C-alpha cells in the first residue's frame, strides 16, 4: 500500500464555532513524506500535525506554533484519517476550522471531490505493540495490540436522552462514512449560554450541533439512536490522527475527551509502545479498510 494525498485542491467556506466568523478552508496535495501540515494564510505560519503542536484541549483540539493557533481540528482530521491520507496541506484564514454541520460529512465530501492520489512511496503504519493507558478517575483512554483497527467507546451522561451508550466500531473508510461521519457534536444549553457570555460558541446553532436542555433535545431529531457515542468515536479518530500515521490496534475509552486522547498519544511515544511497519498490497489485509 502506498502513501496518499489528494488529486486536486478543494475549497469551502464555513463558520467558526467560537468566533462565529466566516473561515475559508483549502486542502492541497503534498508530495510523499511531507506529512500533514496546517497553514494560517492570514499569518504566514505553518503548524505541523503532531502531538507536540497541541496547545489546548479544553473545548477542542487546538494546535499552534509561534503563538498562532488553529482550533477545532478534530472533525476535519477525523475525515482525513479515515481516507488514509498521509500528505496534505490544510489552509485556513482564521484561527478555527469551520464547524460545518457539526459532523465530519462535509469534509468527507470535500475529500471525495478532491479524489485520492496514491504516491510512489510505501505507506507507514503504526502497529501498537503493548498496552498504554491514561486514566482520570473512572475516565480512561487506552491503545492495545489488535489484528484489527477498532474504536471501542462508552459514555455515561446523567441525561434522559443520552444515558449510557457503548459502541465498538471496526474501522474501514466505507464503515466510517456510513456509521460515523454524520454524527454531530453535542452540548448542553446551559453550557452554551455560559460560553456565549464569555465570547465563545458564537457560531453554534441547531444547524451545527445537537443542543440539549435538562429534559430533551432542542433539535428535531437524531441521525442515529446512539449519535452521541458515535460522535465521540469521530472525535477520537481525529485526535489519533496526531500520531502521524494510521495505527493498527484497538482504541478503548470510557468518558474520554480531547485531553485524555492527547495524553494518550504522548504516552504512546514516550513508552515507544509501537513499531512502524510497511506492507505490500498483496499481504496488507488493512488495504481493504482504505479502499
PDB file of C-alpha atoms in Angstrom:
ATOM      1  CA  UNK A   1       0.000   0.000   0.000  1.00  0.00           C
ATOM      2  CA  UNK A   2       1.323   3.441  -0.958  1.00  0.00           C
ATOM      3  CA  UNK A   3       1.240   6.832   0.735  1.00  0.00           C
ATOM      4  CA  UNK A   4      -1.716   9.014  -0.159  1.00  0.00           C
ATOM      5  CA  UNK A   5      -2.565  12.612  -0.860  1.00  0.00           C
ATOM      6  CA  UNK A   6      -5.434  14.244  -2.801  1.00  0.00           C
ATOM      7  CA  UNK A   7      -5.598  14.616  -6.585  1.00  0.00           C
ATOM      8  CA  UNK A   8      -6.519  18.314  -6.699  1.00  0.00           C
ATOM      9  CA  UNK A   9      -7.109  21.276  -4.369  1.00  0.00           C
ATOM     10  CA  UNK A  10     -10.605  21.844  -2.970  1.00  0.00           C
ATOM     11  CA  UNK A  11     -12.077  24.769  -1.047  1.00  0.00           C
ATOM     12  CA  UNK A  12     -15.024  25.508   1.218  1.00  0.00           C
ATOM     13  CA  UNK A  13     -16.213  28.356   3.411  1.00  0.00           C
ATOM     14  CA  UNK A  14     -17.940  27.872   6.738  1.00  0.00           C
ATOM     15  CA  UNK A  15     -18.498  29.492  10.118  1.00  0.00           C
ATOM     16  CA  UNK A  16     -16.082  29.133  13.022  1.00  0.00           C
ATOM     17  CA  UNK A  17     -17.775  27.627  16.073  1.00  0.00           C
ATOM     18  CA  UNK A  18     -16.410  30.022  18.670  1.00  0.00           C
ATOM     19  CA  UNK A  19     -15.875  33.347  16.909  1.00  0.00           C
ATOM     20  CA  UNK A  20     -18.849  32.940  14.586  1.00  0.00           C
ATOM     21  CA  UNK A  21     -16.983  34.442  11.619  1.00  0.00           C
ATOM     22  CA  UNK A  22     -16.541  33.003   8.104  1.00  0.00           C
ATOM     23  CA  UNK A  23     -13.461  30.826   7.578  1.00  0.00           C
ATOM     24  CA  UNK A  24     -12.067  29.796   4.208  1.00  0.00           C
ATOM     25  CA  UNK A  25     -10.714  26.243   4.158  1.00  0.00           C
ATOM     26  CA  UNK A  26      -8.496  24.935   1.352  1.00  0.00           C
ATOM     27  CA  UNK A  27      -6.980  21.453   1.025  1.00  0.00           C
ATOM     28  CA  UNK A  28      -3.933  20.993  -1.212  1.00  0.00           C
ATOM     29  CA  UNK A  29      -1.931  17.898  -2.249  1.00  0.00           C
ATOM     30  CA  UNK A  30       1.594  17.358  -0.936  1.00  0.00           C
ATOM     31  CA  UNK A  31       4.401  15.056  -2.052  1.00  0.00           C
ATOM     32  CA  UNK A  32       5.350  11.842  -0.261  1.00  0.00           C
ATOM     33  CA  UNK A  33       6.913  12.083   3.204  1.00  0.00           C
ATOM     34  CA  UNK A  34       5.617  15.657   3.618  1.00  0.00           C
ATOM     35  CA  UNK A  35       3.130  14.730   6.325  1.00  0.00           C
ATOM     36  CA  UNK A  36       0.068  16.789   7.189  1.00  0.00           C
ATOM     37  CA  UNK A  37       0.553  20.494   7.870  1.00  0.00           C
ATOM     38  CA  UNK A  38      -1.776  23.372   8.653  1.00  0.00           C
ATOM     39  CA  UNK A  39      -1.087  26.833   7.244  1.00  0.00           C
ATOM     40  CA  UNK A  40      -2.587  30.077   8.558  1.00  0.00           C
ATOM     41  CA  UNK A  41      -2.705  32.147   5.365  1.00  0.00           C
ATOM     42  CA  UNK A  42      -3.561  35.323   7.317  1.00  0.00           C
ATOM     43  CA  UNK A  43      -0.452  34.924   9.490  1.00  0.00           C
ATOM     44  CA  UNK A  44       2.011  33.139   7.198  1.00  0.00           C
ATOM     45  CA  UNK A  45       2.601  30.440   9.828  1.00  0.00           C
ATOM     46  CA  UNK A  46       2.824  26.661   9.261  1.00  0.00           C
ATOM     47  CA  UNK A  47       1.811  24.252  12.035  1.00  0.00           C
ATOM     48  CA  UNK A  48       2.789  20.567  11.644  1.00  0.00           C
ATOM     49  CA  UNK A  49       0.279  17.962  12.780  1.00  0.00           C
ATOM     50  CA  UNK A  50       1.996  16.223  15.714  1.00  0.00           C
ATOM     51  CA  UNK A  51       1.344  15.798  19.453  1.00  0.00           C
ATOM     52  CA  UNK A  52       3.918  18.463  20.339  1.00  0.00           C
ATOM     53  CA  UNK A  53       1.887  21.043  18.391  1.00  0.00           C
ATOM     54  CA  UNK A  54      -1.142  20.675  20.691  1.00  0.00           C
ATOM     55  CA  UNK A  55      -1.554  23.790  22.839  1.00  0.00           C
ATOM     56  CA  UNK A  56      -5.092  23.364  24.230  1.00  0.00           C
ATOM     57  CA  UNK A  57      -7.664  20.575  24.660  1.00  0.00           C
ATOM     58  CA  UNK A  58     -10.329  22.162  26.873  1.00  0.00           C
ATOM     59  CA  UNK A  59     -13.039  22.872  24.287  1.00  0.00           C
ATOM     60  CA  UNK A  60     -11.481  21.245  21.218  1.00  0.00           C
ATOM     61  CA  UNK A  61      -8.130  20.028  19.939  1.00  0.00           C
ATOM     62  CA  UNK A  62      -6.055  23.137  19.260  1.00  0.00           C
ATOM     63  CA  UNK A  63      -2.613  23.156  17.632  1.00  0.00           C
ATOM     64  CA  UNK A  64      -0.237  26.078  17.445  1.00  0.00           C
ATOM     65  CA  UNK A  65       3.167  27.442  16.523  1.00  0.00           C
ATOM     66  CA  UNK A  66       4.798  30.755  17.454  1.00  0.00           C
ATOM     67  CA  UNK A  67       1.645  31.913  19.238  1.00  0.00           C
ATOM     68  CA  UNK A  68      -0.553  31.249  16.172  1.00  0.00           C
ATOM     69  CA  UNK A  69      -3.236  28.576  16.594  1.00  0.00           C
ATOM     70  CA  UNK A  70      -5.774  26.544  14.640  1.00  0.00           C
ATOM     71  CA  UNK A  71      -8.690  25.314  16.743  1.00  0.00           C
ATOM     72  CA  UNK A  72     -11.314  22.589  16.370  1.00  0.00           C
ATOM     73  CA  UNK A  73      -9.261  20.427  14.001  1.00  0.00           C
ATOM     74  CA  UNK A  74     -10.712  17.089  15.154  1.00  0.00           C
ATOM     75  CA  UNK A  75     -13.680  16.745  12.771  1.00  0.00           C
ATOM     76  CA  UNK A  76     -11.652  17.566   9.679  1.00  0.00           C
ATOM     77  CA  UNK A  77      -8.773  15.339  10.798  1.00  0.00           C
ATOM     78  CA  UNK A  78     -11.176  12.500  11.536  1.00  0.00           C
ATOM     79  CA  UNK A  79     -12.240  12.547   7.880  1.00  0.00           C
ATOM     80  CA  UNK A  80      -8.663  12.909   6.614  1.00  0.00           C
ATOM     81  CA  UNK A  81      -7.529   9.986   8.786  1.00  0.00           C
ATOM     82  CA  UNK A  82     -10.408   7.801   7.609  1.00  0.00           C
ATOM     83  CA  UNK A  83      -9.235   8.101   3.986  1.00  0.00           C
ATOM     84  CA  UNK A  84      -5.694   7.070   4.922  1.00  0.00           C
ATOM     85  CA  UNK A  85      -4.245  10.383   3.721  1.00  0.00           C
ATOM     86  CA  UNK A  86      -0.581  10.825   4.696  1.00  0.00           C
ATOM     87  CA  UNK A  87       0.369  14.100   2.988  1.00  0.00           C
ATOM     88  CA  UNK A  88      -1.828  17.190   2.911  1.00  0.00           C
ATOM     89  CA  UNK A  89      -1.671  20.959   3.273  1.00  0.00           C
ATOM     90  CA  UNK A  90      -4.629  22.450   5.119  1.00  0.00           C
ATOM     91  CA  UNK A  91      -5.012  26.208   4.704  1.00  0.00           C
ATOM     92  CA  UNK A  92      -7.295  28.389   6.834  1.00  0.00           C
ATOM     93  CA  UNK A  93      -7.536  32.170   7.008  1.00  0.00           C
ATOM     94  CA  UNK A  94      -8.604  32.347  10.663  1.00  0.00           C
ATOM     95  CA  UNK A  95      -7.915  30.521  13.915  1.00  0.00           C
ATOM     96  CA  UNK A  96     -10.625  27.849  13.565  1.00  0.00           C
ATOM     97  CA  UNK A  97     -11.544  25.083  11.167  1.00  0.00           C
ATOM     98  CA  UNK A  98     -15.156  25.785  10.114  1.00  0.00           C
ATOM     99  CA  UNK A  99     -17.695  23.757  12.088  1.00  0.00           C
ATOM    100  CA  UNK A 100     -19.875  22.988   9.013  1.00  0.00           C
ATOM    101  CA  UNK A 101     -22.846  20.892  10.277  1.00  0.00           C
ATOM    102  CA  UNK A 102     -21.049  19.746  13.434  1.00  0.00           C
ATOM    103  CA  UNK A 103     -20.053  16.386  11.968  1.00  0.00           C
ATOM    104  CA  UNK A 104     -17.367  15.247   9.508  1.00  0.00           C
ATOM    105  CA  UNK A 105     -19.580  14.575   6.493  1.00  0.00           C
ATOM    106  CA  UNK A 106     -18.817  17.923   4.776  1.00  0.00           C
ATOM    107  CA  UNK A 107     -15.107  17.153   4.967  1.00  0.00           C
ATOM    108  CA  UNK A 108     -15.732  13.647   3.623  1.00  0.00           C
ATOM    109  CA  UNK A 109     -17.498  15.226   0.649  1.00  0.00           C
ATOM    110  CA  UNK A 110     -14.571  17.605   0.075  1.00  0.00           C
ATOM    111  CA  UNK A 111     -12.143  14.682   0.020  1.00  0.00           C
ATOM    112  CA  UNK A 112     -14.393  12.731  -2.334  1.00  0.00           C
ATOM    113  CA  UNK A 113     -14.499  15.758  -4.638  1.00  0.00           C
ATOM    114  CA  UNK A 114     -10.698  16.091  -4.497  1.00  0.00           C
ATOM    115  CA  UNK A 115     -10.090  12.391  -5.138  1.00  0.00           C
ATOM    116  CA  UNK A 116      -7.382  10.248  -3.576  1.00  0.00           C
ATOM    117  CA  UNK A 117      -3.951  10.010  -5.193  1.00  0.00           C
ATOM    118  CA  UNK A 118      -1.569   7.130  -4.434  1.00  0.00           C
ATOM    119  CA  UNK A 119       2.085   8.155  -4.420  1.00  0.00           C
ATOM    120  CA  UNK A 120       5.204   6.069  -5.095  1.00  0.00           C
ATOM    121  CA  UNK A 121       6.431   5.613  -1.515  1.00  0.00           C
ATOM    122  CA  UNK A 122       5.188   2.794   0.758  1.00  0.00           C
ATOM    123  CA  UNK A 123       2.668   3.842   3.400  1.00  0.00           C
ATOM    124  CA  UNK A 124       3.791   3.531   7.020  1.00  0.00           C
ATOM    125  CA  UNK A 125       1.507   2.156   9.702  1.00  0.00           C
ATOM    126  CA  UNK A 126       1.961   2.363  13.457  1.00  0.00           C
ATOM    127  CA  UNK A 127       1.366  -1.091  14.923  1.00  0.00           C
ATOM    128  CA  UNK A 128       0.562  -0.986  18.659  1.00  0.00           C
ATOM    129  CA  UNK A 129       2.873  -3.468  20.424  1.00  0.00           C
ATOM    130  CA  UNK A 130       1.860  -3.089  24.075  1.00  0.00           C
ATOM    131  CA  UNK A 131      -0.998  -1.564  26.003  1.00  0.00           C
ATOM    132  CA  UNK A 132      -0.798   2.062  27.085  1.00  0.00           C
ATOM    133  CA  UNK A 133      -3.460   3.793  29.165  1.00  0.00           C
ATOM    134  CA  UNK A 134      -4.324   7.194  30.599  1.00  0.00           C
ATOM    135  CA  UNK A 135      -6.836   7.447  33.461  1.00  0.00           C
ATOM    136  CA  UNK A 136      -8.648  10.236  35.272  1.00  0.00           C
ATOM    137  CA  UNK A 137     -10.868   8.761  37.976  1.00  0.00           C
ATOM    138  CA  UNK A 138     -13.309   6.490  36.158  1.00  0.00           C
ATOM    139  CA  UNK A 139     -12.411   8.008  32.794  1.00  0.00           C
ATOM    140  CA  UNK A 140      -9.808   6.290  30.656  1.00  0.00           C
ATOM    141  CA  UNK A 141      -8.375   6.037  27.157  1.00  0.00           C
ATOM    142  CA  UNK A 142      -6.094   3.211  26.031  1.00  0.00           C
ATOM    143  CA  UNK A 143      -4.437   1.699  22.999  1.00  0.00           C
ATOM    144  CA  UNK A 144      -3.694  -2.008  22.853  1.00  0.00           C
ATOM    145  CA  UNK A 145      -2.485  -4.551  20.277  1.00  0.00           C
ATOM    146  CA  UNK A 146      -5.074  -5.951  17.873  1.00  0.00           C
ATOM    147  CA  UNK A 147      -5.086  -7.508  14.437  1.00  0.00           C
ATOM    148  CA  UNK A 148      -7.965  -5.203  13.506  1.00  0.00           C
ATOM    149  CA  UNK A 149      -8.367  -1.417  13.633  1.00  0.00           C
ATOM    150  CA  UNK A 150     -11.056  -0.905  16.278  1.00  0.00           C
ATOM    151  CA  UNK A 151     -12.509   2.035  18.212  1.00  0.00           C
ATOM    152  CA  UNK A 152     -14.498   0.967  21.298  1.00  0.00           C
ATOM    153  CA  UNK A 153     -16.119   3.826  23.216  1.00  0.00           C
ATOM    154  CA  UNK A 154     -18.542   4.091  26.120  1.00  0.00           C
ATOM    155  CA  UNK A 155     -20.181   7.200  27.576  1.00  0.00           C
ATOM    156  CA  UNK A 156     -22.471   7.750  30.552  1.00  0.00           C
ATOM    157  CA  UNK A 157     -24.396  11.013  30.928  1.00  0.00           C
ATOM    158  CA  UNK A 158     -27.000  11.722  33.590  1.00  0.00           C
ATOM    159  CA  UNK A 159     -29.485  12.871  30.970  1.00  0.00           C
ATOM    160  CA  UNK A 160     -32.731  11.199  29.824  1.00  0.00           C
ATOM    161  CA  UNK A 161     -31.815  11.313  26.121  1.00  0.00           C
ATOM    162  CA  UNK A 162     -28.222  10.086  26.419  1.00  0.00           C
ATOM    163  CA  UNK A 163     -27.688   7.867  29.452  1.00  0.00           C
ATOM    164  CA  UNK A 164     -25.197   5.063  28.849  1.00  0.00           C
ATOM    165  CA  UNK A 165     -24.127   4.378  25.259  1.00  0.00           C
ATOM    166  CA  UNK A 166     -21.452   1.972  24.050  1.00  0.00           C
ATOM    167  CA  UNK A 167     -20.278   1.181  20.537  1.00  0.00           C
ATOM    168  CA  UNK A 168     -17.481  -0.890  19.042  1.00  0.00           C
ATOM    169  CA  UNK A 169     -16.536   0.360  15.597  1.00  0.00           C
ATOM    170  CA  UNK A 170     -14.457  -1.854  13.304  1.00  0.00           C
ATOM    171  CA  UNK A 171     -12.697   0.653  11.099  1.00  0.00           C
ATOM    172  CA  UNK A 172     -12.882   0.978   7.326  1.00  0.00           C
ATOM    173  CA  UNK A 173     -13.377   4.035   5.151  1.00  0.00           C
ATOM    174  CA  UNK A 174     -16.737   2.678   3.991  1.00  0.00           C
ATOM    175  CA  UNK A 175     -17.890   1.969   7.547  1.00  0.00           C
ATOM    176  CA  UNK A 176     -16.698   5.398   8.659  1.00  0.00           C
ATOM    177  CA  UNK A 177     -18.738   7.193   6.001  1.00  0.00           C
ATOM    178  CA  UNK A 178     -21.844   5.120   6.741  1.00  0.00           C
ATOM    179  CA  UNK A 179     -21.670   4.835  10.540  1.00  0.00           C
ATOM    180  CA  UNK A 180     -19.582   7.691  11.979  1.00  0.00           C
ATOM    181  CA  UNK A 181     -19.081  10.691   9.675  1.00  0.00           C
ATOM    182  CA  UNK A 182     -22.617  12.145  10.041  1.00  0.00           C
ATOM    183  CA  UNK A 183     -22.671  12.046  13.864  1.00  0.00           C
ATOM    184  CA  UNK A 184     -22.820  15.619  15.170  1.00  0.00           C
ATOM    185  CA  UNK A 185     -21.170  17.285  18.119  1.00  0.00           C
ATOM    186  CA  UNK A 186     -23.434  17.980  21.073  1.00  0.00           C
ATOM    187  CA  UNK A 187     -23.690  20.351  24.001  1.00  0.00           C
ATOM    188  CA  UNK A 188     -25.994  21.430  26.800  1.00  0.00           C
ATOM    189  CA  UNK A 189     -27.992  24.646  26.612  1.00  0.00           C
ATOM    190  CA  UNK A 190     -26.726  25.852  29.987  1.00  0.00           C
ATOM    191  CA  UNK A 191     -23.125  25.407  28.788  1.00  0.00           C
ATOM    192  CA  UNK A 192     -23.822  27.215  25.515  1.00  0.00           C
ATOM    193  CA  UNK A 193     -25.315  30.151  27.395  1.00  0.00           C
ATOM    194  CA  UNK A 194     -22.231  30.366  29.637  1.00  0.00           C
ATOM    195  CA  UNK A 195     -19.809  30.091  26.707  1.00  0.00           C
ATOM    196  CA  UNK A 196     -21.562  32.883  24.860  1.00  0.00           C
ATOM    197  CA  UNK A 197     -21.379  35.046  27.964  1.00  0.00           C
ATOM    198  CA  UNK A 198     -17.561  34.825  27.752  1.00  0.00           C
ATOM    199  CA  UNK A 199     -17.423  35.342  23.991  1.00  0.00           C
ATOM    200  CA  UNK A 200     -17.291  31.709  22.847  1.00  0.00           C
ATOM    201  CA  UNK A 201     -19.627  29.422  20.872  1.00  0.00           C
ATOM    202  CA  UNK A 202     -20.812  32.465  18.909  1.00  0.00           C
ATOM    203  CA  UNK A 203     -21.132  30.347  15.752  1.00  0.00           C
ATOM    204  CA  UNK A 204     -23.007  27.495  17.446  1.00  0.00           C
ATOM    205  CA  UNK A 205     -26.601  26.796  16.438  1.00  0.00           C
ATOM    206  CA  UNK A 206     -29.100  23.998  15.967  1.00  0.00           C
ATOM    207  CA  UNK A 207     -27.705  23.710  12.426  1.00  0.00           C
ATOM    208  CA  UNK A 208     -24.262  22.598  13.603  1.00  0.00           C
ATOM    209  CA  UNK A 209     -24.756  20.854  16.954  1.00  0.00           C
ATOM    210  CA  UNK A 210     -27.179  18.754  18.953  1.00  0.00           C
ATOM    211  CA  UNK A 211     -28.317  21.005  21.785  1.00  0.00           C
ATOM    212  CA  UNK A 212     -29.872  19.532  24.932  1.00  0.00           C
ATOM    213  CA  UNK A 213     -31.799  21.152  27.753  1.00  0.00           C
ATOM    214  CA  UNK A 214     -32.486  19.338  31.022  1.00  0.00           C
ATOM    215  CA  UNK A 215     -35.254  17.177  29.562  1.00  0.00           C
ATOM    216  CA  UNK A 216     -34.546  16.523  25.889  1.00  0.00           C
ATOM    217  CA  UNK A 217     -33.027  17.790  22.650  1.00  0.00           C
ATOM    218  CA  UNK A 218     -33.939  21.073  21.006  1.00  0.00           C
ATOM    219  CA  UNK A 219     -33.224  19.741  17.501  1.00  0.00           C
ATOM    220  CA  UNK A 220     -35.927  17.980  15.509  1.00  0.00           C
ATOM    221  CA  UNK A 221     -34.371  14.522  15.726  1.00  0.00           C
ATOM    222  CA  UNK A 222     -31.200  12.441  15.945  1.00  0.00           C
ATOM    223  CA  UNK A 223     -29.429  10.972  12.931  1.00  0.00           C
ATOM    224  CA  UNK A 224     -28.681   7.755  14.860  1.00  0.00           C
ATOM    225  CA  UNK A 225     -30.175   6.296  18.040  1.00  0.00           C
ATOM    226  CA  UNK A 226     -26.672   6.415  19.561  1.00  0.00           C
ATOM    227  CA  UNK A 227     -25.413   9.543  17.790  1.00  0.00           C
ATOM    228  CA  UNK A 228     -23.667  10.803  20.931  1.00  0.00           C
ATOM    229  CA  UNK A 229     -21.229   7.912  21.301  1.00  0.00           C
ATOM    230  CA  UNK A 230     -20.727   7.791  17.528  1.00  0.00           C
ATOM    231  CA  UNK A 231     -19.574  11.400  17.660  1.00  0.00           C
ATOM    232  CA  UNK A 232     -17.172  10.585  20.476  1.00  0.00           C
ATOM    233  CA  UNK A 233     -15.664   7.927  18.190  1.00  0.00           C
ATOM    234  CA  UNK A 234     -15.464  10.541  15.404  1.00  0.00           C
ATOM    235  CA  UNK A 235     -13.561  12.842  17.780  1.00  0.00           C
ATOM    236  CA  UNK A 236     -11.248  10.047  18.927  1.00  0.00           C
ATOM    237  CA  UNK A 237     -10.330   9.188  15.339  1.00  0.00           C
ATOM    238  CA  UNK A 238      -9.495  12.841  14.743  1.00  0.00           C
ATOM    239  CA  UNK A 239      -7.397  13.035  17.904  1.00  0.00           C
ATOM    240  CA  UNK A 240      -5.497   9.857  16.986  1.00  0.00           C
ATOM    241  CA  UNK A 241      -4.534  11.480  13.663  1.00  0.00           C
ATOM    242  CA  UNK A 242      -1.867  13.367  15.631  1.00  0.00           C
ATOM    243  CA  UNK A 243       0.085  10.103  15.814  1.00  0.00           C
ATOM    244  CA  UNK A 244       1.172  10.923  12.272  1.00  0.00           C
ATOM    245  CA  UNK A 245       0.173   7.547  10.818  1.00  0.00           C
ATOM    246  CA  UNK A 246      -2.806   5.231  10.768  1.00  0.00           C
ATOM    247  CA  UNK A 247      -2.433   2.811  13.667  1.00  0.00           C
ATOM    248  CA  UNK A 248      -3.101  -0.918  13.779  1.00  0.00           C
ATOM    249  CA  UNK A 249      -4.601  -1.756  17.142  1.00  0.00           C
ATOM    250  CA  UNK A 250      -7.592  -1.169  19.382  1.00  0.00           C
ATOM    251  CA  UNK A 251      -8.552   2.139  20.964  1.00  0.00           C
ATOM    252  CA  UNK A 252     -10.774   1.785  24.032  1.00  0.00           C
ATOM    253  CA  UNK A 253     -12.247   4.580  26.116  1.00  0.00           C
ATOM    254  CA  UNK A 254     -14.769   5.429  28.776  1.00  0.00           C
ATOM    255  CA  UNK A 255     -15.885   9.071  29.007  1.00  0.00           C
ATOM    256  CA  UNK A 256     -12.653  10.233  27.408  1.00  0.00           C
ATOM    257  CA  UNK A 257     -12.204  13.544  25.649  1.00  0.00           C
ATOM    258  CA  UNK A 258      -9.601  15.567  23.793  1.00  0.00           C
ATOM    259  CA  UNK A 259      -7.355  15.963  26.843  1.00  0.00           C
ATOM    260  CA  UNK A 260      -7.052  12.264  27.674  1.00  0.00           C
ATOM    261  CA  UNK A 261      -6.680  11.427  23.987  1.00  0.00           C
ATOM    262  CA  UNK A 262      -3.806  13.885  23.706  1.00  0.00           C
ATOM    263  CA  UNK A 263      -2.089  12.485  26.800  1.00  0.00           C
ATOM    264  CA  UNK A 264      -2.504   9.007  25.324  1.00  0.00           C
ATOM    265  CA  UNK A 265      -0.648   9.967  22.138  1.00  0.00           C
ATOM    266  CA  UNK A 266       2.182  11.447  24.208  1.00  0.00           C
ATOM    267  CA  UNK A 267       2.425   8.337  26.390  1.00  0.00           C
ATOM    268  CA  UNK A 268       2.476   6.035  23.364  1.00  0.00           C
ATOM    269  CA  UNK A 269       5.533   7.849  22.029  1.00  0.00           C
ATOM    270  CA  UNK A 270       7.187   8.101  25.454  1.00  0.00           C
ATOM    271  CA  UNK A 271       6.879   4.352  26.063  1.00  0.00           C
ATOM    272  CA  UNK A 272       7.600   3.516  22.426  1.00  0.00           C
ATOM    273  CA  UNK A 273       4.698   1.061  22.545  1.00  0.00           C
ATOM    274  CA  UNK A 274       4.555   0.708  18.770  1.00  0.00           C
ATOM    275  CA  UNK A 275       6.520  -0.288  15.699  1.00  0.00           C
ATOM    276  CA  UNK A 276       6.484   1.301  12.258  1.00  0.00           C
ATOM    277  CA  UNK A 277       5.569  -1.213   9.566  1.00  0.00           C
ATOM    278  CA  UNK A 278       5.069  -1.217   5.806  1.00  0.00           C
ATOM    279  CA  UNK A 279       3.022  -3.741   3.854  1.00  0.00           C
ATOM    280  CA  UNK A 280       2.819  -4.668   0.215  1.00  0.00           C
ATOM    281  CA  UNK A 281      -0.687  -4.642  -1.224  1.00  0.00           C
ATOM    282  CA  UNK A 282      -0.610  -8.425  -1.549  1.00  0.00           C
ATOM    283  CA  UNK A 283      -0.053  -9.068   2.157  1.00  0.00           C
ATOM    284  CA  UNK A 284      -1.768  -5.987   3.526  1.00  0.00           C
ATOM    285  CA  UNK A 285      -5.117  -7.097   4.940  1.00  0.00           C
ATOM    286  CA  UNK A 286      -5.666  -3.489   6.043  1.00  0.00           C
ATOM    287  CA  UNK A 287      -5.531  -2.223   2.469  1.00  0.00           C
ATOM    288  CA  UNK A 288      -9.192  -3.206   2.106  1.00  0.00           C
ATOM    289  CA  UNK A 289     -10.046  -0.917   5.004  1.00  0.00           C
ATOM    290  CA  UNK A 290      -8.947   2.104   2.968  1.00  0.00           C
ATOM    291  CA  UNK A 291     -10.311   1.042  -0.423  1.00  0.00           C
TER     292      UNK A 291
END
